PDB file of C-alpha atoms in Angstrom:
ATOM      1  CA  UNK M   1     143.730 102.141 115.562  1.00 84.00           C
ATOM      2  CA  UNK M   2     144.363 100.495 112.182  1.00 92.00           C
ATOM      3  CA  UNK M   3     142.312 102.137 109.447  1.00 94.00           C
ATOM      4  CA  UNK M   4     139.833 100.190 107.310  1.00 95.00           C
ATOM      5  CA  UNK M   5     138.989 101.481 103.831  1.00 95.00           C
ATOM      6  CA  UNK M   6     135.624 101.559 102.048  1.00 96.00           C
ATOM      7  CA  UNK M   7     136.344  98.556  99.808  1.00 96.00           C
ATOM      8  CA  UNK M   8     137.286  96.373 102.793  1.00 96.00           C
ATOM      9  CA  UNK M   9     134.156  97.417 104.694  1.00 97.00           C
ATOM     10  CA  UNK M  10     131.943  96.792 101.677  1.00 97.00           C
ATOM     11  CA  UNK M  11     133.372  93.295 101.108  1.00 96.00           C
ATOM     12  CA  UNK M  12     133.002  92.276 104.751  1.00 96.00           C
ATOM     13  CA  UNK M  13     129.417  93.565 104.867  1.00 97.00           C
ATOM     14  CA  UNK M  14     128.438  91.865 101.585  1.00 95.00           C
ATOM     15  CA  UNK M  15     129.912  88.590 102.835  1.00 94.00           C
ATOM     16  CA  UNK M  16     127.857  88.850 106.023  1.00 95.00           C
ATOM     17  CA  UNK M  17     124.647  89.687 104.146  1.00 94.00           C
ATOM     18  CA  UNK M  18     125.293  86.740 101.827  1.00 89.00           C
ATOM     19  CA  UNK M  19     124.749  84.413 104.795  1.00 91.00           C
ATOM     20  CA  UNK M  20     121.157  85.666 105.273  1.00 90.00           C
ATOM     21  CA  UNK M  21     118.260  83.635 103.926  1.00 87.00           C
ATOM     22  CA  UNK M  22     116.683  84.998 100.719  1.00 86.00           C
ATOM     23  CA  UNK M  23     118.684  88.217 100.745  1.00 89.00           C
ATOM     24  CA  UNK M  24     118.660  90.269  97.534  1.00 92.00           C
ATOM     25  CA  UNK M  25     121.335  92.931  97.184  1.00 93.00           C
ATOM     26  CA  UNK M  26     122.000  96.132  95.262  1.00 92.00           C
ATOM     27  CA  UNK M  27     125.127  98.285  95.271  1.00 93.00           C
ATOM     28  CA  UNK M  28     125.337 102.039  94.610  1.00 92.00           C
ATOM     29  CA  UNK M  29     121.550 102.512  94.401  1.00 91.00           C
ATOM     30  CA  UNK M  30     120.526 106.079  93.546  1.00 90.00           C
ATOM     31  CA  UNK M  31     117.669 107.358  95.704  1.00 90.00           C
ATOM     32  CA  UNK M  32     114.634 108.579  93.663  1.00 86.00           C
ATOM     33  CA  UNK M  33     115.266 112.224  94.641  1.00 86.00           C
ATOM     34  CA  UNK M  34     118.738 111.939  93.087  1.00 88.00           C
ATOM     35  CA  UNK M  35     120.240 113.651  96.158  1.00 90.00           C
ATOM     36  CA  UNK M  36     121.994 110.570  97.581  1.00 90.00           C
ATOM     37  CA  UNK M  37     123.136 107.079  96.693  1.00 92.00           C
ATOM     38  CA  UNK M  38     122.891 104.100  99.038  1.00 95.00           C
ATOM     39  CA  UNK M  39     126.111 102.060  99.204  1.00 96.00           C
ATOM     40  CA  UNK M  40     124.203  98.790  99.634  1.00 95.00           C
ATOM     41  CA  UNK M  41     120.523  97.856  99.745  1.00 95.00           C
ATOM     42  CA  UNK M  42     119.386  94.500 101.093  1.00 95.00           C
ATOM     43  CA  UNK M  43     115.852  93.235 100.477  1.00 94.00           C
ATOM     44  CA  UNK M  44     114.875  90.425 102.826  1.00 89.00           C
ATOM     45  CA  UNK M  45     111.619  91.123 104.597  1.00 88.00           C
ATOM     46  CA  UNK M  46     112.180  94.882 104.374  1.00 95.00           C
ATOM     47  CA  UNK M  47     114.113  97.252 102.137  1.00 96.00           C
ATOM     48  CA  UNK M  48     117.204  98.007 104.227  1.00 97.00           C
ATOM     49  CA  UNK M  49     119.889 100.549 103.290  1.00 97.00           C
ATOM     50  CA  UNK M  50     123.517 100.634 104.436  1.00 98.00           C
ATOM     51  CA  UNK M  51     125.623 103.789 104.355  1.00 97.00           C
ATOM     52  CA  UNK M  52     129.377 103.148 104.668  1.00 98.00           C
ATOM     53  CA  UNK M  53     131.663 105.701 106.309  1.00 97.00           C
ATOM     54  CA  UNK M  54     135.182 104.302 106.258  1.00 97.00           C
ATOM     55  CA  UNK M  55     138.107 105.522 108.333  1.00 96.00           C
ATOM     56  CA  UNK M  56     139.226 107.517 105.265  1.00 96.00           C
ATOM     57  CA  UNK M  57     135.873 109.316 104.758  1.00 96.00           C
ATOM     58  CA  UNK M  58     134.335 112.372 106.404  1.00 95.00           C
ATOM     59  CA  UNK M  59     130.931 112.819 108.033  1.00 96.00           C
ATOM     60  CA  UNK M  60     130.190 116.138 106.297  1.00 95.00           C
ATOM     61  CA  UNK M  61     127.300 114.809 104.227  1.00 94.00           C
ATOM     62  CA  UNK M  62     125.891 112.411 106.819  1.00 95.00           C
ATOM     63  CA  UNK M  63     123.107 114.690 108.122  1.00 94.00           C
ATOM     64  CA  UNK M  64     121.681 115.256 104.632  1.00 94.00           C
ATOM     65  CA  UNK M  65     122.097 111.551 103.788  1.00 96.00           C
ATOM     66  CA  UNK M  66     120.119 110.608 106.906  1.00 97.00           C
ATOM     67  CA  UNK M  67     117.173 112.724 105.694  1.00 96.00           C
ATOM     68  CA  UNK M  68     117.235 111.068 102.248  1.00 96.00           C
ATOM     69  CA  UNK M  69     117.566 107.533 103.637  1.00 97.00           C
ATOM     70  CA  UNK M  70     114.823 108.186 106.194  1.00 97.00           C
ATOM     71  CA  UNK M  71     112.330 109.236 103.537  1.00 96.00           C
ATOM     72  CA  UNK M  72     113.118 106.288 101.244  1.00 97.00           C
ATOM     73  CA  UNK M  73     114.028 103.074 103.087  1.00 97.00           C
ATOM     74  CA  UNK M  74     112.192 100.940 105.638  1.00 98.00           C
ATOM     75  CA  UNK M  75     115.278 100.396 107.809  1.00 98.00           C
ATOM     76  CA  UNK M  76     118.719 102.012 107.791  1.00 98.00           C
ATOM     77  CA  UNK M  77     122.232 101.212 108.987  1.00 98.00           C
ATOM     78  CA  UNK M  78     125.401 103.239 109.296  1.00 98.00           C
ATOM     79  CA  UNK M  79     128.542 101.142 108.762  1.00 98.00           C
ATOM     80  CA  UNK M  80     131.691 102.640 110.210  1.00 98.00           C
ATOM     81  CA  UNK M  81     135.094 102.014 111.767  1.00 97.00           C
ATOM     82  CA  UNK M  82     136.672 102.996 115.065  1.00 95.00           C
ATOM     83  CA  UNK M  83     137.534 106.513 113.834  1.00 96.00           C
ATOM     84  CA  UNK M  84     133.924 107.738 113.664  1.00 97.00           C
ATOM     85  CA  UNK M  85     132.055 105.375 115.976  1.00 96.00           C
ATOM     86  CA  UNK M  86     131.555 107.936 118.783  1.00 96.00           C
ATOM     87  CA  UNK M  87     130.367 110.688 116.436  1.00 97.00           C
ATOM     88  CA  UNK M  88     128.092 108.275 114.579  1.00 96.00           C
ATOM     89  CA  UNK M  89     126.407 107.199 117.827  1.00 96.00           C
ATOM     90  CA  UNK M  90     125.670 110.870 118.506  1.00 96.00           C
ATOM     91  CA  UNK M  91     124.492 111.820 114.976  1.00 96.00           C
ATOM     92  CA  UNK M  92     122.317 108.968 113.691  1.00 97.00           C
ATOM     93  CA  UNK M  93     118.718 108.579 114.942  1.00 97.00           C
ATOM     94  CA  UNK M  94     118.025 105.986 117.645  1.00 97.00           C
ATOM     95  CA  UNK M  95     116.110 103.766 115.192  1.00 98.00           C
ATOM     96  CA  UNK M  96     119.124 103.458 112.876  1.00 98.00           C
ATOM     97  CA  UNK M  97     121.335 100.429 113.236  1.00 98.00           C
ATOM     98  CA  UNK M  98     125.093 100.740 113.724  1.00 98.00           C
ATOM     99  CA  UNK M  99     127.652  98.309 112.279  1.00 98.00           C
ATOM    100  CA  UNK M 100     131.248  98.539 113.516  1.00 98.00           C
ATOM    101  CA  UNK M 101     134.020  97.160 111.313  1.00 97.00           C
ATOM    102  CA  UNK M 102     137.609  97.171 112.542  1.00 95.00           C
ATOM    103  CA  UNK M 103     140.989  95.649 111.767  1.00 95.00           C
ATOM    104  CA  UNK M 104     143.468  94.183 114.282  1.00 93.00           C
ATOM    105  CA  UNK M 105     147.276  94.226 114.248  1.00 91.00           C
ATOM    106  CA  UNK M 106     147.340  91.009 112.220  1.00 92.00           C
ATOM    107  CA  UNK M 107     145.166  92.574 109.510  1.00 91.00           C
ATOM    108  CA  UNK M 108     142.083  90.519 110.402  1.00 94.00           C
ATOM    109  CA  UNK M 109     138.817  92.410 109.923  1.00 96.00           C
ATOM    110  CA  UNK M 110     135.840  91.928 112.249  1.00 96.00           C
ATOM    111  CA  UNK M 111     132.224  93.043 111.873  1.00 97.00           C
ATOM    112  CA  UNK M 112     129.836  93.673 114.746  1.00 97.00           C
ATOM    113  CA  UNK M 113     126.182  94.723 114.601  1.00 96.00           C
ATOM    114  CA  UNK M 114     126.461  97.093 117.535  1.00 96.00           C
ATOM    115  CA  UNK M 115     122.849  98.191 117.275  1.00 97.00           C
ATOM    116  CA  UNK M 116     120.056  96.580 115.257  1.00 97.00           C
ATOM    117  CA  UNK M 117     117.937  98.872 113.101  1.00 98.00           C
ATOM    118  CA  UNK M 118     114.264  99.391 113.933  1.00 98.00           C
ATOM    119  CA  UNK M 119     111.479 100.220 111.476  1.00 97.00           C
ATOM    120  CA  UNK M 120     111.954 103.752 110.216  1.00 97.00           C
ATOM    121  CA  UNK M 121     109.121 106.016 111.491  1.00 97.00           C
ATOM    122  CA  UNK M 122     109.971 108.733 108.941  1.00 96.00           C
ATOM    123  CA  UNK M 123     109.370 106.601 105.813  1.00 96.00           C
ATOM    124  CA  UNK M 124     107.607 108.605 103.089  1.00 95.00           C
ATOM    125  CA  UNK M 125     105.246 106.582 100.869  1.00 95.00           C
ATOM    126  CA  UNK M 126     105.937 108.748  97.813  1.00 94.00           C
ATOM    127  CA  UNK M 127     109.691 108.292  98.142  1.00 95.00           C
ATOM    128  CA  UNK M 128     109.342 104.548  98.771  1.00 96.00           C
ATOM    129  CA  UNK M 129     107.129 103.899  95.738  1.00 94.00           C
ATOM    130  CA  UNK M 130     109.603 106.032  93.763  1.00 93.00           C
ATOM    131  CA  UNK M 131     111.993 103.055  93.969  1.00 93.00           C
ATOM    132  CA  UNK M 132     109.874 101.538  91.183  1.00 91.00           C
ATOM    133  CA  UNK M 133     110.144 102.555  87.528  1.00 90.00           C
ATOM    134  CA  UNK M 134     107.564 104.843  85.897  1.00 91.00           C
ATOM    135  CA  UNK M 135     106.145 101.868  83.965  1.00 92.00           C
ATOM    136  CA  UNK M 136     105.724  99.811  87.136  1.00 91.00           C
ATOM    137  CA  UNK M 137     103.953 102.717  88.843  1.00 93.00           C
ATOM    138  CA  UNK M 138     101.628 103.143  85.832  1.00 93.00           C
ATOM    139  CA  UNK M 139     100.678  99.456  86.076  1.00 91.00           C
ATOM    140  CA  UNK M 140      99.758  99.929  89.739  1.00 91.00           C
ATOM    141  CA  UNK M 141      97.659 103.018  88.940  1.00 91.00           C
ATOM    142  CA  UNK M 142      95.835 101.210  86.129  1.00 91.00           C
ATOM    143  CA  UNK M 143      94.800  98.504  88.621  1.00 88.00           C
ATOM    144  CA  UNK M 144      93.241 100.907  91.126  1.00 86.00           C
ATOM    145  CA  UNK M 145      89.407 101.184  90.744  1.00 86.00           C
ATOM    146  CA  UNK M 146      89.309 104.632  92.410  1.00 83.00           C
ATOM    147  CA  UNK M 147      91.763 106.009  89.870  1.00 89.00           C
ATOM    148  CA  UNK M 148      90.286 104.302  86.806  1.00 87.00           C
ATOM    149  CA  UNK M 149      86.871 105.820  87.668  1.00 86.00           C
ATOM    150  CA  UNK M 150      88.318 109.350  87.504  1.00 89.00           C
ATOM    151  CA  UNK M 151      90.993 109.104  84.809  1.00 88.00           C
ATOM    152  CA  UNK M 152      91.186 107.362  81.441  1.00 89.00           C
ATOM    153  CA  UNK M 153      93.911 104.813  80.738  1.00 90.00           C
ATOM    154  CA  UNK M 154      95.376 107.248  78.204  1.00 91.00           C
ATOM    155  CA  UNK M 155      95.553 110.016  80.817  1.00 89.00           C
ATOM    156  CA  UNK M 156      97.309 107.708  83.270  1.00 90.00           C
ATOM    157  CA  UNK M 157      99.838 106.596  80.658  1.00 89.00           C
ATOM    158  CA  UNK M 158     100.658 110.240  79.876  1.00 90.00           C
ATOM    159  CA  UNK M 159     101.284 111.173  83.520  1.00 88.00           C
ATOM    160  CA  UNK M 160     104.828 111.894  84.677  1.00 90.00           C
ATOM    161  CA  UNK M 161     106.178 109.522  87.322  1.00 91.00           C
ATOM    162  CA  UNK M 162     106.159 112.109  90.146  1.00 91.00           C
ATOM    163  CA  UNK M 163     102.526 113.096  89.367  1.00 92.00           C
ATOM    164  CA  UNK M 164     101.395 109.448  89.449  1.00 93.00           C
ATOM    165  CA  UNK M 165     103.183 108.934  92.753  1.00 94.00           C
ATOM    166  CA  UNK M 166     101.320 111.918  94.244  1.00 94.00           C
ATOM    167  CA  UNK M 167      98.028 110.650  92.810  1.00 92.00           C
ATOM    168  CA  UNK M 168      98.514 107.208  94.363  1.00 93.00           C
ATOM    169  CA  UNK M 169      99.516 108.692  97.718  1.00 94.00           C
ATOM    170  CA  UNK M 170      96.427 110.923  97.812  1.00 93.00           C
ATOM    171  CA  UNK M 171      94.001 108.240  96.579  1.00 90.00           C
ATOM    172  CA  UNK M 172      94.954 104.950  98.223  1.00 88.00           C
ATOM    173  CA  UNK M 173      93.862 103.686 101.626  1.00 89.00           C
ATOM    174  CA  UNK M 174      96.433 102.561 104.210  1.00 91.00           C
ATOM    175  CA  UNK M 175      95.500  98.938 103.442  1.00 91.00           C
ATOM    176  CA  UNK M 176      96.311  99.382  99.726  1.00 89.00           C
ATOM    177  CA  UNK M 177      99.496 101.279 100.546  1.00 93.00           C
ATOM    178  CA  UNK M 178     100.665  98.352 102.670  1.00 93.00           C
ATOM    179  CA  UNK M 179      99.896  95.964  99.809  1.00 92.00           C
ATOM    180  CA  UNK M 180     101.914  98.169  97.439  1.00 92.00           C
ATOM    181  CA  UNK M 181     104.823  98.241  99.906  1.00 94.00           C
ATOM    182  CA  UNK M 182     104.868  94.458  99.720  1.00 93.00           C
ATOM    183  CA  UNK M 183     104.724  94.673  95.923  1.00 91.00           C
ATOM    184  CA  UNK M 184     107.741  97.030  95.966  1.00 93.00           C
ATOM    185  CA  UNK M 185     109.751  94.536  98.036  1.00 94.00           C
ATOM    186  CA  UNK M 186     108.885  91.697  95.655  1.00 91.00           C
ATOM    187  CA  UNK M 187     109.659  93.790  92.570  1.00 90.00           C
ATOM    188  CA  UNK M 188     113.074  94.742  93.950  1.00 91.00           C
ATOM    189  CA  UNK M 189     113.779  91.074  94.651  1.00 88.00           C
ATOM    190  CA  UNK M 190     112.918  90.190  91.045  1.00 83.00           C
ATOM    191  CA  UNK M 191     115.180  92.930  89.661  1.00 76.00           C
ATOM    192  CA  UNK M 192     118.196  92.235  91.871  1.00 69.00           C
ATOM    193  CA  UNK M 193     121.332  91.001  90.115  1.00 54.00           C
ATOM    194  CA  UNK M 194     122.821  89.722  93.360  1.00 48.00           C
ATOM    195  CA  UNK M 195     120.558  87.115  94.917  1.00 46.00           C
ATOM    196  CA  UNK M 196     121.658  85.050  97.885  1.00 42.00           C
ATOM    197  CA  UNK M 197     118.956  82.470  98.450  1.00 37.00           C
ATOM    198  CA  UNK M 198     119.897  80.149 101.290  1.00 33.00           C
ATOM    199  CA  UNK M 199     117.279  77.474 101.863  1.00 27.00           C
TER     200      UNK M 199
END
């Protein structure tokens, strides 16, 4: 086995994602809880996170990272090399995707989507909406009739981000939550510095 480092894996993955239509990318994205940081996020249809574990890393933090990713992102992938592939298959949930990146004797690196990710059943609405800024969340709250009837605009503007998130989660119907999920995707697309738009 020839080891592949994190930088090589990241570059190969970014190059692959760059071939996708209307794919908007983020690197080193801190999760709202502050307890983890996604190596790469791709927004194209869904908000998809990629966690890279190179042949030089360890899997010590993977279990706690899985919990954070599961609460926050719509789909998740683990990206790894030959060193950890067996352990990764055992540890990550069945709905996570697995990407295998390896290097041959000639130094050529290959990437294979060994398992495609499915929609994450553990997604938490409060964590997902937390991907937006406090100002963006206030704008959403100010546009909700149910909230405006109970709270003044001044009260809403004074709320802390985490309190507004809880308020929205407890007040909104599933239909509105789905509309807001779509709004989150579009907002992340608008804010992305790395946009690959292949028509």
